[in-house]
Coordinates of C-alpha atoms in Angstrom, one line a residue:
Chain A
X1 CA -56.5 37.3 -67.1
X2 CA -55.2 40.5 -68.5
X3 CA -51.8 40.0 -70.2
X4 CA -50.4 43.1 -68.6
X5 CA -51.3 41.8 -65.1
X6 CA -49.6 38.5 -65.9
X7 CA -46.5 40.4 -67.2
X8 CA -46.4 42.6 -64.1
X9 CA -46.9 39.6 -61.8
X10 CA -44.1 37.7 -63.5
X11 CA -41.8 40.7 -63.3
X12 CA -42.5 41.1 -59.6
X13 CA -42.1 37.4 -58.9
X14 CA -38.7 37.2 -60.6
X15 CA -37.2 40.3 -58.9
X16 CA -38.6 39.3 -55.5
X17 CA -37.1 35.8 -55.9
X18 CA -33.7 37.5 -56.7
X19 CA -34.0 39.7 -53.6
X20 CA -34.7 36.7 -51.5
X21 CA -31.8 34.7 -52.9
X22 CA -29.4 37.6 -52.1
X23 CA -30.8 38.0 -48.6
X24 CA -30.3 34.3 -47.9
X25 CA -26.7 34.6 -49.2
X26 CA -26.2 37.5 -46.8
X27 CA -27.3 35.3 -43.9
X28 CA -24.8 32.7 -45.1
X29 CA -22.1 35.4 -45.0
X30 CA -23.2 36.2 -41.4
X31 CA -22.6 32.6 -40.5
X32 CA -19.0 33.0 -41.7
X33 CA -18.9 36.3 -39.6
X34 CA -18.3 38.2 -42.9
X35 CA -20.6 41.2 -42.2
X36 CA -19.1 43.3 -44.9
X37 CA -20.0 40.8 -47.5
X38 CA -23.4 40.4 -45.9
X39 CA -24.1 44.1 -46.1
X40 CA -23.1 44.2 -49.8
X41 CA -25.5 41.3 -50.5
X42 CA -28.3 43.0 -48.6
X43 CA -27.6 46.1 -50.8
X44 CA -27.9 43.9 -53.9
X45 CA -31.2 42.5 -52.5
X46 CA -32.4 46.1 -52.1
X47 CA -31.7 46.8 -55.8
X48 CA -33.9 43.8 -56.7
X49 CA -36.7 44.9 -54.5
X50 CA -36.6 48.4 -56.0
X51 CA -37.2 46.9 -59.5
X52 CA -40.1 44.8 -58.3
X53 CA -41.5 47.7 -56.3
X54 CA -41.5 50.0 -59.4
X55 CA -43.9 47.7 -61.2
X56 CA -46.1 47.2 -58.1
X57 CA -46.3 51.0 -57.4
X58 CA -47.2 51.7 -61.0
X59 CA -50.2 49.4 -60.7
X60 CA -51.3 50.8 -57.3
X61 CA -51.0 54.3 -58.9
X62 CA -53.1 53.4 -61.9
X63 CA -55.8 52.2 -59.4
X64 CA -55.5 55.5 -57.4
X65 CA -55.9 57.4 -60.7
X66 CA -59.4 55.7 -61.0
X67 CA -58.6 52.7 -63.1
X68 CA -60.4 49.6 -61.8
X69 CA -57.9 46.7 -61.7
X70 CA -59.3 43.3 -62.4
X71 CA -58.7 40.8 -59.5
X72 CA -56.1 38.1 -60.3
X73 CA -54.9 35.6 -57.7
X74 CA -51.6 35.5 -59.5
X75 CA -51.0 39.3 -58.9
X76 CA -52.1 38.8 -55.3
X77 CA -49.5 36.0 -55.0
X78 CA -46.8 38.3 -56.7
X79 CA -47.7 41.1 -54.2
X80 CA -47.3 38.6 -51.3
X81 CA -44.0 37.4 -52.6
X82 CA -42.7 40.9 -52.9
X83 CA -43.9 41.9 -49.5
X84 CA -42.5 38.8 -47.7
X85 CA -39.1 39.0 -49.5
X86 CA -38.9 42.7 -48.6
X87 CA -39.9 41.9 -45.0
X88 CA -37.1 39.3 -44.8
X89 CA -34.6 41.7 -46.2
X90 CA -35.5 44.4 -43.8
X91 CA -35.5 42.1 -40.8
X92 CA -32.1 40.5 -41.7
X93 CA -30.6 44.0 -42.2
X94 CA -31.7 44.8 -38.6
X95 CA -30.6 41.5 -37.1
X96 CA -27.2 41.8 -38.7
X97 CA -25.9 44.3 -36.0
X98 CA -27.2 42.0 -33.2
X99 CA -25.2 39.1 -34.6
X100 CA -22.2 41.3 -35.3
X101 CA -22.2 42.6 -31.8
X102 CA -22.3 39.1 -30.3
X103 CA -19.6 38.0 -32.8
X104 CA -17.3 40.8 -31.7
X105 CA -17.7 39.9 -28.1
X106 CA -17.1 36.2 -28.8
X107 CA -14.0 37.1 -30.9
X108 CA -12.7 39.3 -28.0
X109 CA -13.1 36.4 -25.6
X110 CA -11.4 34.0 -28.1
X111 CA -8.4 36.4 -28.4
X112 CA -8.2 37.0 -24.6
X113 CA -8.3 33.3 -23.9
X114 CA -5.3 32.6 -26.2
X115 CA -3.2 34.7 -23.8
X116 CA -4.2 32.7 -20.7
X117 CA -2.1 29.7 -19.5
X118 CA -4.0 26.4 -19.6
X119 CA -3.8 24.1 -16.6
X120 CA -3.6 21.0 -18.8
X121 CA -3.1 20.5 -22.5
X122 CA -6.0 19.1 -24.5
Chain B
X1 CA -62.4 52.7 -55.4
X2 CA -64.8 52.8 -52.5
X3 CA -63.8 55.6 -50.0
X4 CA -64.4 53.3 -47.0
X5 CA -61.9 50.8 -48.5
X6 CA -59.4 53.6 -49.0
X7 CA -59.9 54.8 -45.4
X8 CA -59.6 51.2 -44.0
X9 CA -56.5 50.6 -46.1
X10 CA -54.8 53.9 -44.9
X11 CA -55.7 53.1 -41.3
X12 CA -54.2 49.6 -41.6
X13 CA -51.1 51.0 -43.4
X14 CA -50.4 53.6 -40.7
X15 CA -50.8 51.3 -37.7
X16 CA -48.8 48.5 -39.4
X17 CA -46.0 51.0 -40.2
X18 CA -46.0 52.0 -36.5
X19 CA -45.8 48.4 -35.4
X20 CA -42.9 47.8 -37.7
X21 CA -41.0 50.8 -36.4
X22 CA -41.4 49.7 -32.8
X23 CA -40.3 46.2 -33.7
X24 CA -37.1 47.5 -35.4
X25 CA -36.5 49.7 -32.3
X26 CA -36.8 46.5 -30.2
X27 CA -34.1 44.9 -32.4
X28 CA -31.9 47.9 -31.8
X29 CA -32.4 47.5 -28.0
X30 CA -31.4 43.8 -28.4
X31 CA -28.2 44.9 -30.0
X32 CA -27.5 46.9 -26.8
X33 CA -28.4 43.8 -24.8
X34 CA -31.3 45.7 -23.3
X35 CA -33.9 42.9 -23.4
X36 CA -36.3 44.6 -21.0
X37 CA -36.5 47.7 -23.3
X38 CA -36.8 45.4 -26.3
X39 CA -39.8 43.6 -24.7
X40 CA -41.5 46.9 -23.9
X41 CA -41.1 48.0 -27.5
X42 CA -42.5 44.7 -28.8
X43 CA -45.5 45.2 -26.5
X44 CA -46.0 48.7 -28.0
X45 CA -45.8 47.1 -31.5
X46 CA -48.5 44.6 -30.4
X47 CA -50.7 47.5 -29.5
X48 CA -50.3 49.0 -33.0
X49 CA -51.0 45.6 -34.6
X50 CA -54.2 45.3 -32.6
X51 CA -55.5 48.6 -33.9
X52 CA -54.7 47.6 -37.5
X53 CA -56.2 44.2 -37.0
X54 CA -59.5 45.6 -35.7
X55 CA -60.2 47.4 -39.1
X56 CA -59.1 44.3 -41.0
X57 CA -61.2 41.9 -39.0
X58 CA -64.3 44.2 -39.4
X59 CA -63.9 44.0 -43.2
X60 CA -63.4 40.2 -43.2
X61 CA -66.5 39.9 -41.0
X62 CA -68.6 42.1 -43.3
X63 CA -67.6 39.7 -46.1
X64 CA -68.4 36.6 -44.0
X65 CA -71.9 38.2 -43.3
X66 CA -72.5 38.1 -47.1
X67 CA -71.4 41.5 -48.2
X68 CA -69.4 41.3 -51.5
X69 CA -66.3 43.5 -51.0
X70 CA -64.9 45.1 -54.2
X71 CA -61.4 44.2 -55.1
X72 CA -58.8 47.0 -54.5
X73 CA -55.0 46.4 -55.0
X74 CA -54.5 49.1 -52.3
X75 CA -56.5 47.0 -49.7
X76 CA -54.5 44.0 -50.7
X77 CA -51.3 45.9 -50.2
X78 CA -52.6 47.1 -46.8
X79 CA -53.3 43.5 -45.8
X80 CA -49.9 42.4 -46.9
X81 CA -48.3 45.2 -44.9
X82 CA -50.2 44.2 -41.8
X83 CA -49.4 40.6 -42.2
X84 CA -45.7 41.1 -42.8
X85 CA -45.3 43.6 -40.0
X86 CA -47.1 41.2 -37.6
X87 CA -45.0 38.4 -38.9
X88 CA -41.8 40.3 -38.1
X89 CA -43.1 41.2 -34.7
X90 CA -43.9 37.6 -33.8
X91 CA -40.6 36.3 -35.1
X92 CA -38.5 38.9 -33.3
X93 CA -40.5 38.2 -30.1
X94 CA -39.4 34.5 -30.4
X95 CA -35.8 35.2 -31.4
X96 CA -35.4 37.5 -28.4
X97 CA -34.9 34.7 -25.9
X98 CA -32.3 33.0 -28.2
X99 CA -30.3 36.2 -28.4
X100 CA -30.8 36.8 -24.6
X101 CA -29.6 33.3 -23.8
X102 CA -26.4 33.7 -25.9
X103 CA -25.9 37.2 -24.4
X104 CA -26.0 35.8 -20.9
X105 CA -23.5 33.1 -21.7
X106 CA -21.1 35.6 -23.3
X107 CA -21.6 37.9 -20.3
X108 CA -20.8 35.0 -17.9
X109 CA -17.6 34.3 -19.9
X110 CA -16.6 38.0 -19.9
X111 CA -17.1 38.1 -16.1
X112 CA -15.1 34.9 -15.6
X113 CA -12.3 36.0 -17.8
X114 CA -11.8 39.1 -15.7
X115 CA -10.8 37.0 -12.8
X116 CA -8.2 35.0 -14.8
X117 CA -4.5 36.2 -14.7
X118 CA -3.1 37.2 -18.2
X119 CA 0.2 35.8 -19.3
X120 CA 1.2 39.0 -21.0
X121 CA -0.2 42.5 -21.0
X122 CA -1.7 43.7 -24.3
Chain C
X1 CA -68.6 34.0 -51.2
X2 CA -68.1 30.7 -53.1
X3 CA -68.1 27.7 -50.7
X4 CA -65.0 26.2 -52.4
X5 CA -63.1 29.4 -51.8
X6 CA -64.1 29.3 -48.1
X7 CA -63.0 25.7 -47.9
X8 CA -59.7 26.4 -49.6
X9 CA -59.1 29.4 -47.4
X10 CA -59.8 27.5 -44.2
X11 CA -57.6 24.6 -45.4
X12 CA -54.7 27.0 -46.1
X13 CA -55.3 28.9 -42.8
X14 CA -55.2 25.7 -40.7
X15 CA -52.0 24.2 -42.3
X16 CA -50.2 27.6 -42.3
X17 CA -51.1 28.0 -38.6
X18 CA -49.6 24.5 -38.0
X19 CA -46.5 25.4 -39.9
X20 CA -46.0 28.6 -37.8
X21 CA -46.5 26.7 -34.6
X22 CA -43.8 24.2 -35.5
X23 CA -41.5 27.0 -36.6
X24 CA -41.8 28.7 -33.3
X25 CA -41.2 25.5 -31.4
X26 CA -38.0 25.2 -33.5
X27 CA -36.9 28.6 -32.3
X28 CA -37.6 27.5 -28.7
X29 CA -35.4 24.5 -29.4
X30 CA -32.7 26.8 -30.7
X31 CA -32.9 28.7 -27.4
X32 CA -32.0 25.4 -25.6
X33 CA -29.2 24.9 -28.2
X34 CA -31.0 21.8 -29.4
X35 CA -30.3 22.3 -33.1
X36 CA -31.1 18.7 -34.1
X37 CA -34.6 19.1 -32.6
X38 CA -35.0 22.5 -34.2
X39 CA -34.2 21.0 -37.6
X40 CA -36.7 18.2 -37.1
X41 CA -39.4 20.8 -36.2
X42 CA -38.6 22.9 -39.3
X43 CA -39.0 19.8 -41.4
X44 CA -42.4 19.2 -39.8
X45 CA -43.3 22.8 -40.6
X46 CA -42.2 22.2 -44.2
X47 CA -44.7 19.3 -44.4
X48 CA -47.5 21.7 -43.2
X49 CA -46.6 24.3 -45.7
X50 CA -46.6 21.7 -48.5
X51 CA -50.2 20.8 -47.6
X52 CA -51.3 24.5 -47.6
X53 CA -49.4 25.1 -50.8
X54 CA -51.1 22.3 -52.7
X55 CA -54.5 23.9 -52.3
X56 CA -53.1 27.3 -53.1
X57 CA -51.3 26.1 -56.3
X58 CA -54.5 24.4 -57.5
X59 CA -56.4 27.7 -57.4
X60 CA -53.6 29.7 -59.1
X61 CA -53.5 26.9 -61.7
X62 CA -57.3 27.1 -62.3
X63 CA -56.9 30.8 -62.9
X64 CA -54.0 30.2 -65.3
X65 CA -56.2 27.8 -67.2
X66 CA -58.6 30.6 -67.8
X67 CA -61.1 30.3 -64.9
X68 CA -61.9 33.8 -63.4
X69 CA -61.7 33.5 -59.6
X70 CA -64.0 35.7 -57.6
X71 CA -62.3 38.0 -55.2
X72 CA -62.6 37.2 -51.6
X73 CA -60.8 39.1 -48.8
X74 CA -60.8 35.8 -46.8
X75 CA -58.8 34.0 -49.5
X76 CA -56.4 37.0 -49.8
X77 CA -56.0 36.7 -46.0
X78 CA -55.3 33.0 -46.3
X79 CA -52.7 33.6 -49.0
X80 CA -51.0 36.2 -46.8
X81 CA -51.0 33.8 -43.8
X82 CA -49.4 31.1 -45.9
X83 CA -46.8 33.4 -47.4
X84 CA -45.8 34.9 -44.1
X85 CA -45.7 31.5 -42.3
X86 CA -43.6 30.2 -45.1
X87 CA -41.4 33.3 -45.0
X88 CA -40.8 32.8 -41.3
X89 CA -40.0 29.1 -41.8
X90 CA -37.4 29.8 -44.5
X91 CA -35.8 32.7 -42.6
X92 CA -35.5 30.6 -39.3
X93 CA -34.0 27.7 -41.3
X94 CA -31.3 30.1 -42.6
X95 CA -30.7 31.8 -39.2
X96 CA -30.3 28.4 -37.5
X97 CA -26.7 27.9 -38.7
X98 CA -25.8 31.4 -37.6
X99 CA -27.0 30.8 -34.1
X100 CA -25.5 27.3 -34.1
X101 CA -22.1 28.7 -35.2
X102 CA -22.1 31.2 -32.3
X103 CA -23.4 28.6 -29.9
X104 CA -20.4 26.3 -30.8
X105 CA -17.9 29.1 -30.3
X106 CA -19.4 30.0 -26.9
X107 CA -19.4 26.3 -25.9
X108 CA -15.7 26.0 -26.9
X109 CA -15.0 29.1 -24.7
X110 CA -17.0 27.6 -21.8
X111 CA -15.1 24.4 -22.1
X112 CA -11.7 26.1 -22.4
X113 CA -12.4 28.4 -19.4
X114 CA -13.1 25.4 -17.2
X115 CA -9.4 24.3 -17.6
X116 CA -8.1 27.7 -16.6
X117 CA -7.1 28.4 -12.9
X118 CA -9.1 31.2 -11.3
X119 CA -7.3 33.9 -9.3
X120 CA -10.0 34.0 -6.7
X121 CA -13.0 31.8 -5.9
X122 CA -16.4 33.4 -6.4

């Protein structure tokens, strides 16, 4: 395997792994209804993806410029890791408003119910 | 790079991108609790995936018939894009009933609470 | 195509498909608010992924040991299938506590509202 392919693959794998970790931390923040923190973590994940993407795009560009890239299962694996990590990030970013909307409605109900007299104490 | 591989990759990338866009619009409809619209958008996304899949399956079939396909990082990227877009579509389709079920329970609570007297006005 | 690559691809495709099926069943259990069953199904999906991963890792390792793997779109497809199935599993596992947390809050409201007198019967 070409050393530059190994280096590129490792670079992509590391930054994609970082992106995934930040995305999962964002989901944990969503569980605590901390949607501001979740958004900040998704932005951090975006930064990691951008770094991984840069290496990836450079290689795709080299190929488009006529350079025949040698096949390496490791690079294919790195591409997959980047694409799935990015996929998760984008999906979580879109799901966030759905959870936030439900969270706000539940919160409104919780607040409203506090003002209602109970028939019996529990 | 073989021109037919470039064409196939571009075809897959375009239709996968369309599928992803429809899937994200479905998630936005879910945020508005419009699950009928969301389902229609997911069906549209399915149509896009089918078009991308057809090109992809033809190439896999050619290879199965004994034709050695040349490696192209671009095609690998197109495959990844198809697979992650399809993955998001299928996951959102399955998450939809979970969100809908919670939406219905919240809605029932909202309706019930309207009939309850408040102890103080707010 | 090399027969061992076909065998490895088929092995990965079958176990990844099993993992995806268990993950989707977990999402169905989440719709029924059965988070214990959902967790058990995600654990089963993890077992399937582990089996698919083993074959995959062996091939990546062979390449790292200096063996040049021939390119096969089928193997690339199998890798994609594994990575997206695993991606869905990991995401659902992280989304589960978010849904469970909202489910618990809705359930608490449902219980609380039962103890509140209604102004009119419906």
